[in-house]
Amino acid sequence: MGRNRPGPAAHVANASFATHPDARGRGVARALVGHAKDWARGQGFRAMQFNFVVSTNADAVHSWQKAGFAIVGRLPGAFLHPRHGYVDALVMFHDLTGAADDA
Ligand SMILES: CC(C)(COP(=O)(O)OP(=O)(O)OC[C@H]1O[C@@H](n2cnc3c(N)ncnc32)[C@H](O)[C@@H]1OP(=O)(O)O)[C@@H](O)C(=O)NCCC(=O)NCCS
């Protein structure tokens, strides 16, 4: 967890998550992203942005959407997937200035 960009963009946070394969599907990421949002709000960040979510990563896209993130950008063919070839990457964004109980 940290700022996404320095200077005039430093009010937007960023975070990365990975759950051990043996522990997936049990709500670990849901808990982590909830904690990250609380932390970011506490630090005064106004939003959280994920810069590069691979579009075929369905578990991640589902998890982040359920946590309140919107897909705000699509980078066509920006990721060379080892099985699917060139696939899109998504920019996902969550405004944190509203109510804190939205995810
Ligand atoms: C994406 C990732 C972090 C999700 O972690 P997780 O701890 O398994 O996610 P959760 O258990 O909190 O699941 C959140 C939601 O996604 C579903 N889900 C996620 N992974 C799942 C899985 N492997 N099997 C079944 N359901 C899964 C859950 O059912 C849940 O949905 P629900 O709330 O509608 O029931 C994990 O798959 C991962 O580490 N992937 C590799 C690294 C990665 O891609 N990181 C993100 C980069 S943007």
mmCIF file with all atom_site columns, C-alpha atoms and ligand atoms in Angstrom:
data_model
loop_
_atom_site.group_PDB
_atom_site.id
_atom_site.type_symbol
_atom_site.label_atom_id
_atom_site.label_alt_id
_atom_site.label_comp_id
_atom_site.label_asym_id
_atom_site.label_entity_id
_atom_site.label_seq_id
_atom_site.pdbx_PDB_ins_code
_atom_site.Cartn_x
_atom_site.Cartn_y
_atom_site.Cartn_z
_atom_site.occupancy
_atom_site.B_iso_or_equiv
_atom_site.pdbx_formal_charge
_atom_site.auth_seq_id
_atom_site.auth_comp_id
_atom_site.auth_asym_id
_atom_site.auth_atom_id
_atom_site.pdbx_PDB_model_num
ATOM   1   C CA  . MET A 1 1   ? 0.000   0.000   0.000   1.00 0.00 ? 1   MET A CA  1
ATOM   2   C CA  . GLY A 1 2   ? 1.219   3.477   -0.784  1.00 0.00 ? 2   GLY A CA  1
ATOM   3   C CA  . ARG A 1 3   ? 0.725   6.445   -3.035  1.00 0.00 ? 3   ARG A CA  1
ATOM   4   C CA  . ASN A 1 4   ? 0.075   5.750   -6.697  1.00 0.00 ? 4   ASN A CA  1
ATOM   5   C CA  . ARG A 1 5   ? 2.013   8.743   -8.038  1.00 0.00 ? 5   ARG A CA  1
ATOM   6   C CA  . PRO A 1 6   ? 4.045   11.537  -6.400  1.00 0.00 ? 6   PRO A CA  1
ATOM   7   C CA  . GLY A 1 7   ? 3.438   15.277  -6.333  1.00 0.00 ? 7   GLY A CA  1
ATOM   8   C CA  . PRO A 1 8   ? 0.035   16.588  -7.433  1.00 0.00 ? 8   PRO A CA  1
ATOM   9   C CA  . ALA A 1 9   ? -1.292  13.015  -7.760  1.00 0.00 ? 9   ALA A CA  1
ATOM   10  C CA  . ALA A 1 10  ? -0.136  11.910  -4.304  1.00 0.00 ? 10  ALA A CA  1
ATOM   11  C CA  . HIS A 1 11  ? -3.703  11.940  -2.925  1.00 0.00 ? 11  HIS A CA  1
ATOM   12  C CA  . VAL A 1 12  ? -4.441  8.689   -4.820  1.00 0.00 ? 12  VAL A CA  1
ATOM   13  C CA  . ALA A 1 13  ? -3.321  5.448   -3.187  1.00 0.00 ? 13  ALA A CA  1
ATOM   14  C CA  . ASN A 1 14  ? -2.256  2.170   -4.751  1.00 0.00 ? 14  ASN A CA  1
ATOM   15  C CA  . ALA A 1 15  ? -2.106  -1.374  -3.396  1.00 0.00 ? 15  ALA A CA  1
ATOM   16  C CA  . SER A 1 16  ? -1.233  -4.866  -4.575  1.00 0.00 ? 16  SER A CA  1
ATOM   17  C CA  . PHE A 1 17  ? -2.499  -8.178  -3.236  1.00 0.00 ? 17  PHE A CA  1
ATOM   18  C CA  . ALA A 1 18  ? -1.772  -11.855 -3.588  1.00 0.00 ? 18  ALA A CA  1
ATOM   19  C CA  . THR A 1 19  ? -3.315  -14.750 -1.698  1.00 0.00 ? 19  THR A CA  1
ATOM   20  C CA  . HIS A 1 20  ? -1.405  -18.029 -1.436  1.00 0.00 ? 20  HIS A CA  1
ATOM   21  C CA  . PRO A 1 21  ? -2.991  -20.515 -3.873  1.00 0.00 ? 21  PRO A CA  1
ATOM   22  C CA  . ASP A 1 22  ? -3.902  -22.861 -1.002  1.00 0.00 ? 22  ASP A CA  1
ATOM   23  C CA  . ALA A 1 23  ? -5.914  -20.098 0.729   1.00 0.00 ? 23  ALA A CA  1
ATOM   24  C CA  . ARG A 1 24  ? -7.848  -18.625 -2.195  1.00 0.00 ? 24  ARG A CA  1
ATOM   25  C CA  . GLY A 1 25  ? -11.627 -18.290 -2.250  1.00 0.00 ? 25  GLY A CA  1
ATOM   26  C CA  . ARG A 1 26  ? -11.880 -17.895 1.543   1.00 0.00 ? 26  ARG A CA  1
ATOM   27  C CA  . GLY A 1 27  ? -12.215 -14.122 1.745   1.00 0.00 ? 27  GLY A CA  1
ATOM   28  C CA  . VAL A 1 28  ? -8.556  -13.229 2.313   1.00 0.00 ? 28  VAL A CA  1
ATOM   29  C CA  . ALA A 1 29  ? -8.480  -10.667 -0.517  1.00 0.00 ? 29  ALA A CA  1
ATOM   30  C CA  . ARG A 1 30  ? -11.833 -9.266  0.572   1.00 0.00 ? 30  ARG A CA  1
ATOM   31  C CA  . ALA A 1 31  ? -10.396 -8.664  4.060   1.00 0.00 ? 31  ALA A CA  1
ATOM   32  C CA  . LEU A 1 32  ? -7.131  -7.264  2.691   1.00 0.00 ? 32  LEU A CA  1
ATOM   33  C CA  . VAL A 1 33  ? -8.745  -4.789  0.307   1.00 0.00 ? 33  VAL A CA  1
ATOM   34  C CA  . GLY A 1 34  ? -11.138 -3.670  3.046   1.00 0.00 ? 34  GLY A CA  1
ATOM   35  C CA  . HIS A 1 35  ? -8.182  -3.061  5.328   1.00 0.00 ? 35  HIS A CA  1
ATOM   36  C CA  . ALA A 1 36  ? -6.312  -1.221  2.556   1.00 0.00 ? 36  ALA A CA  1
ATOM   37  C CA  . LYS A 1 37  ? -9.256  1.099   1.957   1.00 0.00 ? 37  LYS A CA  1
ATOM   38  C CA  . ASP A 1 38  ? -9.551  1.858   5.692   1.00 0.00 ? 38  ASP A CA  1
ATOM   39  C CA  . TRP A 1 39  ? -5.811  2.490   5.857   1.00 0.00 ? 39  TRP A CA  1
ATOM   40  C CA  . ALA A 1 40  ? -5.911  4.775   2.820   1.00 0.00 ? 40  ALA A CA  1
ATOM   41  C CA  . ARG A 1 41  ? -8.791  6.795   4.222   1.00 0.00 ? 41  ARG A CA  1
ATOM   42  C CA  . GLY A 1 42  ? -6.956  7.072   7.530   1.00 0.00 ? 42  GLY A CA  1
ATOM   43  C CA  . GLN A 1 43  ? -3.866  8.366   5.716   1.00 0.00 ? 43  GLN A CA  1
ATOM   44  C CA  . GLY A 1 44  ? -5.961  11.025  3.958   1.00 0.00 ? 44  GLY A CA  1
ATOM   45  C CA  . PHE A 1 45  ? -5.974  9.494   0.486   1.00 0.00 ? 45  PHE A CA  1
ATOM   46  C CA  . ARG A 1 46  ? -8.991  10.506  -1.593  1.00 0.00 ? 46  ARG A CA  1
ATOM   47  C CA  . ALA A 1 47  ? -9.047  7.489   -3.910  1.00 0.00 ? 47  ALA A CA  1
ATOM   48  C CA  . MET A 1 48  ? -7.349  4.181   -4.650  1.00 0.00 ? 48  MET A CA  1
ATOM   49  C CA  . GLN A 1 49  ? -6.240  3.176   -8.130  1.00 0.00 ? 49  GLN A CA  1
ATOM   50  C CA  . PHE A 1 50  ? -5.090  -0.134  -9.585  1.00 0.00 ? 50  PHE A CA  1
ATOM   51  C CA  . ASN A 1 51  ? -3.052  0.595   -12.690 1.00 0.00 ? 51  ASN A CA  1
ATOM   52  C CA  . PHE A 1 52  ? -2.838  -2.766  -14.376 1.00 0.00 ? 52  PHE A CA  1
ATOM   53  C CA  . VAL A 1 53  ? -5.404  -5.492  -13.694 1.00 0.00 ? 53  VAL A CA  1
ATOM   54  C CA  . VAL A 1 54  ? -5.147  -8.169  -16.364 1.00 0.00 ? 54  VAL A CA  1
ATOM   55  C CA  . SER A 1 55  ? -8.622  -8.490  -17.875 1.00 0.00 ? 55  SER A CA  1
ATOM   56  C CA  . THR A 1 56  ? -8.553  -12.299 -17.907 1.00 0.00 ? 56  THR A CA  1
ATOM   57  C CA  . ASN A 1 57  ? -7.809  -12.392 -14.151 1.00 0.00 ? 57  ASN A CA  1
ATOM   58  C CA  . ALA A 1 58  ? -11.473 -12.984 -13.346 1.00 0.00 ? 58  ALA A CA  1
ATOM   59  C CA  . ASP A 1 59  ? -10.935 -13.582 -9.611  1.00 0.00 ? 59  ASP A CA  1
ATOM   60  C CA  . ALA A 1 60  ? -9.164  -10.238 -9.279  1.00 0.00 ? 60  ALA A CA  1
ATOM   61  C CA  . VAL A 1 61  ? -11.620 -8.242  -11.420 1.00 0.00 ? 61  VAL A CA  1
ATOM   62  C CA  . HIS A 1 62  ? -14.538 -9.785  -9.499  1.00 0.00 ? 62  HIS A CA  1
ATOM   63  C CA  . SER A 1 63  ? -12.921 -9.133  -6.119  1.00 0.00 ? 63  SER A CA  1
ATOM   64  C CA  . TRP A 1 64  ? -12.100 -5.502  -6.857  1.00 0.00 ? 64  TRP A CA  1
ATOM   65  C CA  . GLN A 1 65  ? -15.486 -4.730  -8.384  1.00 0.00 ? 65  GLN A CA  1
ATOM   66  C CA  . LYS A 1 66  ? -17.206 -6.255  -5.362  1.00 0.00 ? 66  LYS A CA  1
ATOM   67  C CA  . ALA A 1 67  ? -15.009 -4.060  -3.140  1.00 0.00 ? 67  ALA A CA  1
ATOM   68  C CA  . GLY A 1 68  ? -16.298 -0.962  -4.933  1.00 0.00 ? 68  GLY A CA  1
ATOM   69  C CA  . PHE A 1 69  ? -13.731 -0.422  -7.671  1.00 0.00 ? 69  PHE A CA  1
ATOM   70  C CA  . ALA A 1 70  ? -14.911 0.648   -11.132 1.00 0.00 ? 70  ALA A CA  1
ATOM   71  C CA  . ILE A 1 71  ? -13.217 -0.162  -14.420 1.00 0.00 ? 71  ILE A CA  1
ATOM   72  C CA  . VAL A 1 72  ? -12.286 3.300   -15.715 1.00 0.00 ? 72  VAL A CA  1
ATOM   73  C CA  . GLY A 1 73  ? -9.815  2.391   -18.412 1.00 0.00 ? 73  GLY A CA  1
ATOM   74  C CA  . ARG A 1 74  ? -8.850  -0.429  -20.736 1.00 0.00 ? 74  ARG A CA  1
ATOM   75  C CA  . LEU A 1 75  ? -5.377  -0.783  -22.254 1.00 0.00 ? 75  LEU A CA  1
ATOM   76  C CA  . PRO A 1 76  ? -5.857  -2.797  -25.436 1.00 0.00 ? 76  PRO A CA  1
ATOM   77  C CA  . GLY A 1 77  ? -3.524  -5.780  -25.715 1.00 0.00 ? 77  GLY A CA  1
ATOM   78  C CA  . ALA A 1 78  ? -1.193  -4.383  -23.081 1.00 0.00 ? 78  ALA A CA  1
ATOM   79  C CA  . PHE A 1 79  ? -0.477  -7.779  -21.476 1.00 0.00 ? 79  PHE A CA  1
ATOM   80  C CA  . LEU A 1 80  ? 1.025   -10.761 -23.251 1.00 0.00 ? 80  LEU A CA  1
ATOM   81  C CA  . HIS A 1 81  ? -0.673  -13.679 -21.514 1.00 0.00 ? 81  HIS A CA  1
ATOM   82  C CA  . PRO A 1 82  ? 1.219   -16.980 -21.678 1.00 0.00 ? 82  PRO A CA  1
ATOM   83  C CA  . ARG A 1 83  ? -1.926  -18.862 -22.791 1.00 0.00 ? 83  ARG A CA  1
ATOM   84  C CA  . HIS A 1 84  ? -4.343  -16.264 -24.205 1.00 0.00 ? 84  HIS A CA  1
ATOM   85  C CA  . GLY A 1 85  ? -1.861  -14.073 -26.071 1.00 0.00 ? 85  GLY A CA  1
ATOM   86  C CA  . TYR A 1 86  ? -2.311  -10.291 -26.051 1.00 0.00 ? 86  TYR A CA  1
ATOM   87  C CA  . VAL A 1 87  ? -5.115  -9.379  -23.646 1.00 0.00 ? 87  VAL A CA  1
ATOM   88  C CA  . ASP A 1 88  ? -6.351  -6.072  -22.265 1.00 0.00 ? 88  ASP A CA  1
ATOM   89  C CA  . ALA A 1 89  ? -5.270  -4.586  -18.956 1.00 0.00 ? 89  ALA A CA  1
ATOM   90  C CA  . LEU A 1 90  ? -7.735  -2.603  -16.844 1.00 0.00 ? 90  LEU A CA  1
ATOM   91  C CA  . VAL A 1 91  ? -7.354  0.551   -14.796 1.00 0.00 ? 91  VAL A CA  1
ATOM   92  C CA  . MET A 1 92  ? -9.620  0.315   -11.741 1.00 0.00 ? 92  MET A CA  1
ATOM   93  C CA  . PHE A 1 93  ? -10.512 3.216   -9.446  1.00 0.00 ? 93  PHE A CA  1
ATOM   94  C CA  . HIS A 1 94  ? -12.301 3.691   -6.132  1.00 0.00 ? 94  HIS A CA  1
ATOM   95  C CA  . ASP A 1 95  ? -13.331 7.141   -4.869  1.00 0.00 ? 95  ASP A CA  1
ATOM   96  C CA  . LEU A 1 96  ? -12.740 7.079   -1.106  1.00 0.00 ? 96  LEU A CA  1
ATOM   97  C CA  . THR A 1 97  ? -14.317 10.434  -0.266  1.00 0.00 ? 97  THR A CA  1
ATOM   98  C CA  . GLY A 1 98  ? -17.813 8.988   0.198   1.00 0.00 ? 98  GLY A CA  1
ATOM   99  C CA  . ALA A 1 99  ? -19.293 6.746   2.891   1.00 0.00 ? 99  ALA A CA  1
ATOM   100 C CA  . ALA A 1 100 ? -16.874 4.156   4.299   1.00 0.00 ? 100 ALA A CA  1
ATOM   101 C CA  . ASP A 1 101 ? -19.353 1.263   4.405   1.00 0.00 ? 101 ASP A CA  1
ATOM   102 C CA  . ASP A 1 102 ? -19.606 0.643   0.665   1.00 0.00 ? 102 ASP A CA  1
ATOM   103 C CA  . ALA A 1 103 ? -17.627 -2.614  0.613   1.00 0.00 ? 103 ALA A CA  1
HETATM 104 C C1  . LIG B 2 .   ? -7.075  -12.138 -6.893  1.00 0.00 ? 1   LIG B C1  1
HETATM 105 C C2  . LIG B 2 .   ? -6.767  -12.797 -5.554  1.00 0.00 ? 1   LIG B C2  1
HETATM 106 C C3  . LIG B 2 .   ? -5.904  -11.833 -4.709  1.00 0.00 ? 1   LIG B C3  1
HETATM 107 C C4  . LIG B 2 .   ? -8.091  -13.090 -4.837  1.00 0.00 ? 1   LIG B C4  1
HETATM 108 O O1  . LIG B 2 .   ? -7.765  -13.556 -3.539  1.00 0.00 ? 1   LIG B O1  1
HETATM 109 P P1  . LIG B 2 .   ? -8.746  -14.468 -2.668  1.00 0.00 ? 1   LIG B P1  1
HETATM 110 O O2  . LIG B 2 .   ? -8.239  -14.363 -1.266  1.00 0.00 ? 1   LIG B O2  1
HETATM 111 O O3  . LIG B 2 .   ? -8.863  -15.817 -3.247  1.00 0.00 ? 1   LIG B O3  1
HETATM 112 O O4  . LIG B 2 .   ? -10.133 -13.718 -2.836  1.00 0.00 ? 1   LIG B O4  1
HETATM 113 P P2  . LIG B 2 .   ? -11.379 -13.853 -1.857  1.00 0.00 ? 1   LIG B P2  1
HETATM 114 O O5  . LIG B 2 .   ? -11.380 -15.208 -1.203  1.00 0.00 ? 1   LIG B O5  1
HETATM 115 O O6  . LIG B 2 .   ? -11.423 -12.668 -0.947  1.00 0.00 ? 1   LIG B O6  1
HETATM 116 O O7  . LIG B 2 .   ? -12.556 -13.804 -2.874  1.00 0.00 ? 1   LIG B O7  1
HETATM 117 C C5  . LIG B 2 .   ? -13.209 -12.604 -3.229  1.00 0.00 ? 1   LIG B C5  1
HETATM 118 C C6  . LIG B 2 .   ? -14.294 -12.994 -4.201  1.00 0.00 ? 1   LIG B C6  1
HETATM 119 O O8  . LIG B 2 .   ? -13.793 -13.648 -5.371  1.00 0.00 ? 1   LIG B O8  1
HETATM 120 C C7  . LIG B 2 .   ? -14.175 -15.035 -5.373  1.00 0.00 ? 1   LIG B C7  1
HETATM 121 N N1  . LIG B 2 .   ? -12.954 -15.791 -5.588  1.00 0.00 ? 1   LIG B N1  1
HETATM 122 C C8  . LIG B 2 .   ? -11.734 -15.263 -5.675  1.00 0.00 ? 1   LIG B C8  1
HETATM 123 N N2  . LIG B 2 .   ? -10.843 -16.234 -5.889  1.00 0.00 ? 1   LIG B N2  1
HETATM 124 C C9  . LIG B 2 .   ? -11.517 -17.382 -5.931  1.00 0.00 ? 1   LIG B C9  1
HETATM 125 C C10 . LIG B 2 .   ? -11.127 -18.722 -6.135  1.00 0.00 ? 1   LIG B C10 1
HETATM 126 N N3  . LIG B 2 .   ? -9.844  -19.065 -6.346  1.00 0.00 ? 1   LIG B N3  1
HETATM 127 N N4  . LIG B 2 .   ? -12.064 -19.665 -6.102  1.00 0.00 ? 1   LIG B N4  1
HETATM 128 C C11 . LIG B 2 .   ? -13.348 -19.323 -5.884  1.00 0.00 ? 1   LIG B C11 1
HETATM 129 N N5  . LIG B 2 .   ? -13.773 -18.054 -5.704  1.00 0.00 ? 1   LIG B N5  1
HETATM 130 C C12 . LIG B 2 .   ? -12.875 -17.101 -5.724  1.00 0.00 ? 1   LIG B C12 1
HETATM 131 C C13 . LIG B 2 .   ? -14.731 -15.308 -4.021  1.00 0.00 ? 1   LIG B C13 1
HETATM 132 O O9  . LIG B 2 .   ? -15.773 -16.266 -4.091  1.00 0.00 ? 1   LIG B O9  1
HETATM 133 C C14 . LIG B 2 .   ? -15.260 -13.968 -3.640  1.00 0.00 ? 1   LIG B C14 1
HETATM 134 O O10 . LIG B 2 .   ? -16.441 -13.713 -4.296  1.00 0.00 ? 1   LIG B O10 1
HETATM 135 P P3  . LIG B 2 .   ? -17.774 -13.493 -3.483  1.00 0.00 ? 1   LIG B P3  1
HETATM 136 O O11 . LIG B 2 .   ? -17.467 -12.408 -2.473  1.00 0.00 ? 1   LIG B O11 1
HETATM 137 O O12 . LIG B 2 .   ? -18.745 -13.065 -4.532  1.00 0.00 ? 1   LIG B O12 1
HETATM 138 O O13 . LIG B 2 .   ? -18.084 -14.803 -2.842  1.00 0.00 ? 1   LIG B O13 1
HETATM 139 C C15 . LIG B 2 .   ? -6.051  -14.147 -5.737  1.00 0.00 ? 1   LIG B C15 1
HETATM 140 O O14 . LIG B 2 .   ? -6.739  -14.905 -6.714  1.00 0.00 ? 1   LIG B O14 1
HETATM 141 C C16 . LIG B 2 .   ? -4.583  -14.022 -6.123  1.00 0.00 ? 1   LIG B C16 1
HETATM 142 O O15 . LIG B 2 .   ? -3.704  -13.873 -5.264  1.00 0.00 ? 1   LIG B O15 1
HETATM 143 N N6  . LIG B 2 .   ? -4.295  -14.085 -7.432  1.00 0.00 ? 1   LIG B N6  1
HETATM 144 C C17 . LIG B 2 .   ? -2.893  -13.994 -7.913  1.00 0.00 ? 1   LIG B C17 1
HETATM 145 C C18 . LIG B 2 .   ? -2.332  -12.606 -7.694  1.00 0.00 ? 1   LIG B C18 1
HETATM 146 C C19 . LIG B 2 .   ? -3.206  -11.572 -8.330  1.00 0.00 ? 1   LIG B C19 1
HETATM 147 O O16 . LIG B 2 .   ? -3.736  -11.783 -9.400  1.00 0.00 ? 1   LIG B O16 1
HETATM 148 N N7  . LIG B 2 .   ? -3.343  -10.439 -7.624  1.00 0.00 ? 1   LIG B N7  1
HETATM 149 C C20 . LIG B 2 .   ? -4.171  -9.343  -8.114  1.00 0.00 ? 1   LIG B C20 1
HETATM 150 C C21 . LIG B 2 .   ? -3.482  -8.570  -9.184  1.00 0.00 ? 1   LIG B C21 1
HETATM 151 S S1  . LIG B 2 .   ? -4.528  -7.211  -9.762  1.00 0.00 ? 1   LIG B S1  1
#
